[in-house]
Short mmCIF file of C-alpha atoms in Angstrom, two decimals:
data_model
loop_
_atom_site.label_atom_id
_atom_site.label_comp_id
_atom_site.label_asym_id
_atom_site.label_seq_id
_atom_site.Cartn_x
_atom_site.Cartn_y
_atom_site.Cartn_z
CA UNK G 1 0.00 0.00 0.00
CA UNK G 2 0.70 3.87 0.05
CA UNK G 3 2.50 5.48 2.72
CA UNK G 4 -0.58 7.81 3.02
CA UNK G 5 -2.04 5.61 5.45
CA UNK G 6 -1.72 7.21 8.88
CA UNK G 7 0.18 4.18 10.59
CA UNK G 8 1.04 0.38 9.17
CA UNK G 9 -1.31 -1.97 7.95
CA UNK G 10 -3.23 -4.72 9.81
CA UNK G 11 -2.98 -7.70 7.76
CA UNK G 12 -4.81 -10.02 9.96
CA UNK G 13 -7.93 -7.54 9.45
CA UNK G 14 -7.24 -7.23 6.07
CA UNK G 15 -6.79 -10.89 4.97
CA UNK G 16 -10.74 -11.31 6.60
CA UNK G 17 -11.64 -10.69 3.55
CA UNK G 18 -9.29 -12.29 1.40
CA UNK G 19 -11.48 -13.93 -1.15
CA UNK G 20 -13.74 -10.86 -1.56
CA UNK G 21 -10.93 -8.76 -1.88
CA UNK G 22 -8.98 -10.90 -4.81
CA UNK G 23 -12.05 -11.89 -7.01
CA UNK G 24 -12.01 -7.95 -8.84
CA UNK G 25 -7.99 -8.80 -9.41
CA UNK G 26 -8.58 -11.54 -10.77
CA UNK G 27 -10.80 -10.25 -13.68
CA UNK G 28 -8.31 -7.50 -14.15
CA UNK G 29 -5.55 -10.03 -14.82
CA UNK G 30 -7.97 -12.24 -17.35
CA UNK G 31 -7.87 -8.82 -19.24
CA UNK G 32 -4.60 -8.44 -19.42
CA UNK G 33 -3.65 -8.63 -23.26
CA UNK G 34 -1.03 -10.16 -24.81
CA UNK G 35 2.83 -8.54 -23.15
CA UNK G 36 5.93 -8.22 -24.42
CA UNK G 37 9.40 -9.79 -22.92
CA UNK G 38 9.88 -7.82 -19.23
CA UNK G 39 8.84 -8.57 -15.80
CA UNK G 40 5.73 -8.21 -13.76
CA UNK G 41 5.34 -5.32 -11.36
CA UNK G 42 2.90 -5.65 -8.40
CA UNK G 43 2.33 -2.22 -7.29
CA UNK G 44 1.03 -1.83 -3.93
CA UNK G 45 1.57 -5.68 -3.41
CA UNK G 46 0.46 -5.59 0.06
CA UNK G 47 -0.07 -9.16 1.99
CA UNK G 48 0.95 -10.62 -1.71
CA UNK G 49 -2.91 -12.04 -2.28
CA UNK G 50 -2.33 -11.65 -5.95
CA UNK G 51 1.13 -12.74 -6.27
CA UNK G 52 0.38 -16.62 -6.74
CA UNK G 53 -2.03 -15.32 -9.77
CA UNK G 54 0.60 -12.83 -11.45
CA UNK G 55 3.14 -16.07 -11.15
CA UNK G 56 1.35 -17.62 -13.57
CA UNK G 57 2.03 -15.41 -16.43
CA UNK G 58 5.86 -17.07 -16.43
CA UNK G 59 7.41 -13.68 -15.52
CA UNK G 60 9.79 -11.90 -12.90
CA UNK G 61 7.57 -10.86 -10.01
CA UNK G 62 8.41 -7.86 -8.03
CA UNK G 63 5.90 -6.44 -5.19
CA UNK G 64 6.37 -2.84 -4.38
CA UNK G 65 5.18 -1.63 -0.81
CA UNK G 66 5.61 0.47 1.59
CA UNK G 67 4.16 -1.45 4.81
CA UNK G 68 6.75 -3.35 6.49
CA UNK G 69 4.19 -5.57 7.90
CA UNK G 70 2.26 -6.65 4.49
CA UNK G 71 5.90 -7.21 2.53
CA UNK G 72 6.52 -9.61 5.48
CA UNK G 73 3.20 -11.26 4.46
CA UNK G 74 3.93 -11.12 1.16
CA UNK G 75 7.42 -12.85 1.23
CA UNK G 76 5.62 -15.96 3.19
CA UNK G 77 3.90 -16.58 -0.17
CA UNK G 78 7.32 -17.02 -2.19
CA UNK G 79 5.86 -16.11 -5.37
CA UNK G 80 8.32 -12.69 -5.58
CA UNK G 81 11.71 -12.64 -7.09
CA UNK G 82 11.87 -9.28 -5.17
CA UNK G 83 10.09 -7.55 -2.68
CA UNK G 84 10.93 -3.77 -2.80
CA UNK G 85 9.85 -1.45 0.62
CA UNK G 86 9.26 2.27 -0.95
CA UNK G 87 6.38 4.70 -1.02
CA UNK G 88 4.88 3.50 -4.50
CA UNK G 89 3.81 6.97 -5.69
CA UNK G 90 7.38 7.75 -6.41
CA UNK G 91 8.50 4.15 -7.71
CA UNK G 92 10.97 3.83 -10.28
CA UNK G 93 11.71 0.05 -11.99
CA UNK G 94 15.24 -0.94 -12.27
CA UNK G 95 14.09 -1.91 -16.23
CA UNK G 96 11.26 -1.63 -17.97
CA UNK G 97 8.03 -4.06 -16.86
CA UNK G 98 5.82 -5.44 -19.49
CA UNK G 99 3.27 -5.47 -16.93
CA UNK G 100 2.62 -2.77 -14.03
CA UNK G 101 -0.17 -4.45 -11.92
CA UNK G 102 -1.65 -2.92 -9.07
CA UNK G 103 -5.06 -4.03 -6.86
CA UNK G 104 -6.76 -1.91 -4.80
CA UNK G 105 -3.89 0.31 -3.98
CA UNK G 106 -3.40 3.75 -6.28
CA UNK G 107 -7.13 4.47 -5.16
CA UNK G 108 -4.70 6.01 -1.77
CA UNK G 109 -2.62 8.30 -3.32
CA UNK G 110 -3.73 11.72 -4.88
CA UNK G 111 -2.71 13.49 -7.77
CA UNK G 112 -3.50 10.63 -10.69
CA UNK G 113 -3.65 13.26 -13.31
CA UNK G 114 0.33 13.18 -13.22
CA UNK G 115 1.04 9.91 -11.35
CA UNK G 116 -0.84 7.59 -14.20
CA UNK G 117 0.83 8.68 -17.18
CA UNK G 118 4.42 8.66 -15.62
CA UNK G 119 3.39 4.81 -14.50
CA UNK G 120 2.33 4.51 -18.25
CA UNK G 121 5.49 6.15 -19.55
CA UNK G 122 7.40 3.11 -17.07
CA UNK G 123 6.25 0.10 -19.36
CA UNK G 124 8.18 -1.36 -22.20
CA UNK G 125 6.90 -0.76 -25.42
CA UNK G 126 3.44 -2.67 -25.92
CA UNK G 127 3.57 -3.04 -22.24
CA UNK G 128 0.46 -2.77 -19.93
CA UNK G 129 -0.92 -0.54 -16.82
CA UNK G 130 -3.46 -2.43 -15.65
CA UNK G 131 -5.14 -0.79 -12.55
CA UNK G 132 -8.22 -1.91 -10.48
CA UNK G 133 -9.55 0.76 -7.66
CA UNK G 134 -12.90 0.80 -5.15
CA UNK G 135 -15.30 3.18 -6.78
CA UNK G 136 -17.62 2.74 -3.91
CA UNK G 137 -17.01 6.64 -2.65
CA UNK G 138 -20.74 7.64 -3.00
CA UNK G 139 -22.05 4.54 -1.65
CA UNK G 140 -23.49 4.64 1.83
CA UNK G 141 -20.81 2.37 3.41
CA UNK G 142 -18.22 5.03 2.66
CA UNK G 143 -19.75 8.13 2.06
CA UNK G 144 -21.58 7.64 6.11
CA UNK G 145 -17.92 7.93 7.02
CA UNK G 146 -16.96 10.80 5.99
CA UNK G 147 -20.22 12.70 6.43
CA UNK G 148 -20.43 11.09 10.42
CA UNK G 149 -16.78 12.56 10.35
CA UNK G 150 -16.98 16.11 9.58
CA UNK G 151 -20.30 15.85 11.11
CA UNK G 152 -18.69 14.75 14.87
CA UNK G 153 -14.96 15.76 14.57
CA UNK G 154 -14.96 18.72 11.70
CA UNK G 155 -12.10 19.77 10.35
CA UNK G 156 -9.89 16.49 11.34
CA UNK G 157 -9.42 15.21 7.61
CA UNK G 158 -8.63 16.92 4.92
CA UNK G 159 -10.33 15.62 2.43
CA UNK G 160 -9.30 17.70 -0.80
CA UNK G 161 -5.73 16.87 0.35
CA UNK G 162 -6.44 12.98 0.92
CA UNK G 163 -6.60 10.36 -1.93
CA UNK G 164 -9.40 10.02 -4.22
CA UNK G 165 -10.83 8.48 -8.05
CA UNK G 166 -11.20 10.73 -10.41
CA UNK G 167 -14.40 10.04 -12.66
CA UNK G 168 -13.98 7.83 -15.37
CA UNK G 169 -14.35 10.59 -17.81
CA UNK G 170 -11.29 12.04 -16.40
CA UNK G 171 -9.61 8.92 -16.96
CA UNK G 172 -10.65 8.74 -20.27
CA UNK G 173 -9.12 11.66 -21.67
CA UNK G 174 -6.03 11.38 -19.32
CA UNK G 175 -4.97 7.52 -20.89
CA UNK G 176 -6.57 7.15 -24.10
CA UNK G 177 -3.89 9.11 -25.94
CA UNK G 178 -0.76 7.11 -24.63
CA UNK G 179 -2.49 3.96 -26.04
CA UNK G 180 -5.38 1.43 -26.58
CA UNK G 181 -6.94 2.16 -23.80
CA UNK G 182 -9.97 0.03 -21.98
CA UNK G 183 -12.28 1.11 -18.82
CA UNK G 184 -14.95 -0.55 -17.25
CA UNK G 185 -16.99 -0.83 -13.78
CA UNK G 186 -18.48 -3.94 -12.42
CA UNK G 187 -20.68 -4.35 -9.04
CA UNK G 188 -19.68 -7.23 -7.02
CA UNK G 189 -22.18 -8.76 -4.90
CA UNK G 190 -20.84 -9.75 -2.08
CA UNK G 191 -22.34 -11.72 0.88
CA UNK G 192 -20.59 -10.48 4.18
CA UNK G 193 -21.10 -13.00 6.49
CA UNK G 194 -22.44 -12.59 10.51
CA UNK G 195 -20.63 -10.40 13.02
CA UNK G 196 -21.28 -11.25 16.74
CA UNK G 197 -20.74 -7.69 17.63
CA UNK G 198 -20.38 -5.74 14.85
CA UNK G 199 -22.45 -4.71 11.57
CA UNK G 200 -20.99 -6.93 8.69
CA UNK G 201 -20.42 -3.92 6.70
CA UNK G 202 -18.65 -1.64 9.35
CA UNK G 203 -16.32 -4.77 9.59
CA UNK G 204 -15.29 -4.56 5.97
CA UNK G 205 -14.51 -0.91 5.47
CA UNK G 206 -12.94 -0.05 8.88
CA UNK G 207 -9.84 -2.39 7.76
CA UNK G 208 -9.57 -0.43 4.38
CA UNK G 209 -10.95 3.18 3.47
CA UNK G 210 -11.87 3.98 6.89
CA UNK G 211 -8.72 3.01 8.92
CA UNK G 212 -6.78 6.07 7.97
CA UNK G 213 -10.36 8.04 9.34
CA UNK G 214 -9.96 6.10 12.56
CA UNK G 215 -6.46 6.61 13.18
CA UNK G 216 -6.84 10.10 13.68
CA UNK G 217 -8.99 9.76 16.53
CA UNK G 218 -8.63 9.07 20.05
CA UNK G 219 -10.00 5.49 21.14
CA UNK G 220 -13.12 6.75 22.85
CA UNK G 221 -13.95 9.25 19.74
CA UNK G 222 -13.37 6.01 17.39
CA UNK G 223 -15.89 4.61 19.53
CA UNK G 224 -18.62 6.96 19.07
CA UNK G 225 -18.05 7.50 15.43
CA UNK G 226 -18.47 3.93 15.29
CA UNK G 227 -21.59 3.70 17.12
CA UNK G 228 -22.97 6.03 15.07
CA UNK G 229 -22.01 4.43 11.60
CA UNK G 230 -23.18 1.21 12.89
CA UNK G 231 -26.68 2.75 13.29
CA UNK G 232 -26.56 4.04 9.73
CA UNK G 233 -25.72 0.83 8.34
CA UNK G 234 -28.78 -1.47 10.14
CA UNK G 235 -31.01 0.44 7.66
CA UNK G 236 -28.45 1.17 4.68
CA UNK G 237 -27.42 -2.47 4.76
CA UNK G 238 -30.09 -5.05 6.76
CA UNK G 239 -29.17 -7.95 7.82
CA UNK G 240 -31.22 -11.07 6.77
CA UNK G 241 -32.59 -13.39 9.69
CA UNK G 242 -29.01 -15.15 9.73
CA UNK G 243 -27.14 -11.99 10.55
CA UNK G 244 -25.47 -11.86 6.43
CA UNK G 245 -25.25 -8.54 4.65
CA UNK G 246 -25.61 -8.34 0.63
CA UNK G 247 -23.27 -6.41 0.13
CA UNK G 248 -23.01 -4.02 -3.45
CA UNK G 249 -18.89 -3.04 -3.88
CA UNK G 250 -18.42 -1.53 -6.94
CA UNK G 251 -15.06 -1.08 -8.72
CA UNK G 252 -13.08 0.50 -11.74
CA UNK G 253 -10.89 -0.94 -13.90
CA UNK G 254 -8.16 0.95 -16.11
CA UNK G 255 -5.95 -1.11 -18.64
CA UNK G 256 -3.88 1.09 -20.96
CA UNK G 257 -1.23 -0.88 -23.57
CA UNK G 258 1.73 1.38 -24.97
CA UNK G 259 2.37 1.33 -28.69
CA UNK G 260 4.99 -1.67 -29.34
CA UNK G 261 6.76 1.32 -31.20
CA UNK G 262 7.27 4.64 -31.28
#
């Protein structure tokens, strides 16, 4: 992951939802075209849940990071030829990949207008960017977060300084040019299963987009902002009669290809 995050990952929490997490990565990679000769880049490798998958393509595997605790995940897997520990927004290959791959990750770090195209400009010719992010912003189970933030703590996040998506539009007339260029959203259904103590859905997002939200708050304000999200969610997302959430995450896909030649 970024280095935005406020503090180092949990990859216990993460890894809860494992399966969930990896189906959306594992369309991306079925997308993937054709590459030339070059490694495999896995940007924002975290715990290494995609690793085994991008092994299969045959290539060098290197997983970029910048969370001590998910590269140490990451190496257990020993899919990686190299595990590199640096903030990924300024990332520089020691050669040129024929496939930059990231998961879930670039949706944490701001500016994409310029930090896309140099990632683009990385690849070997006819090589591929191939980028999946959570487009779930203006859903209730993120957008209760922020409004139950500046709502209860104003003025603790910055949110035109924090990481966002830009709207596919944007991304449209940001990529096409450097390429053939392919976007697409899907909504994954997703059955969250029973929490003892905890709406299904709060469990989910408090590992991932609202950690860094969390982290700036004191444990008994983390407490009440959860309380109060949890309330939102019992009528945003009921739970059936066995305590399981459906669950709508929706996501964006980006995959540009260079030219093979100037």
């Amino acid at each position: 992951m970024s280095a935005s995050a406020h503090t180092d990952w949990n990859p216990g929490a993460y890894a809860r939802f494992r399966g969930l997490r990896l189906r959306p990565a594992l369309d991306l990679l079925k997308a993937v075209p054709s590459l030339p000769s070059g490694g495999v880049v896995d940007l924002g490798c975290g715990n290494g849940a995609v690793g085994q998958a991008l092994a299969t393509l045959g290539r060098p595997l290197i997983g970029v990071d910048s969370s001590d605790k998910m590269l140490e995940e990451a190496r257990k897997t020993e899919t990686y030829a190299e595990l590199l520990k640096t903030d990924i927004a300024g990332w520089v290959p020691a050669g040129a990949p024929a496939l930059i791959f990231s998961n879930a990750a670039l949706q944490w770090l701001p500016d994409h207008s310029h930090l896309l195209p140099r990632l683009a400009g990385l690849l070997a010719p006819g090589g591929t960017l191939a980028i999946q992010v959570p487009h779930q912003n203006n859903a209730p189970s993120h957008r209760v977060w922020r409004s139950l933030m500046d709502e209860h703590f104003p003025g603790r996040v910055d949110w035109q300084a924090g990481p966002s998506v830009m709207l596919p539009a944007e991304y449209f007339h940001l990529l096409s040019p450097l390429g053939a260029f392919d976007m697409w959203e899907t909504d994954y259904y997703q059955v969250l299963a029973a929490e003892k103590d905890a709406h299904p859905v709060r469990k989910f997002t408090e590992s991932t987009y609202a950690r860094p939200l969390l982290d700036r708050l004191a444990p008994s304000e983390a407490d009440r902002l959860i309380a109060f999200y949890e309330t939102v969610m019992e009528k945003a997302y009921p739970r059936g009669g066995d305590g399981q959430v459906l669950f709508p995450m929706r996501r964006l896909f980006l995959l540009l290809t260079r030219p093979a030649s100037a």
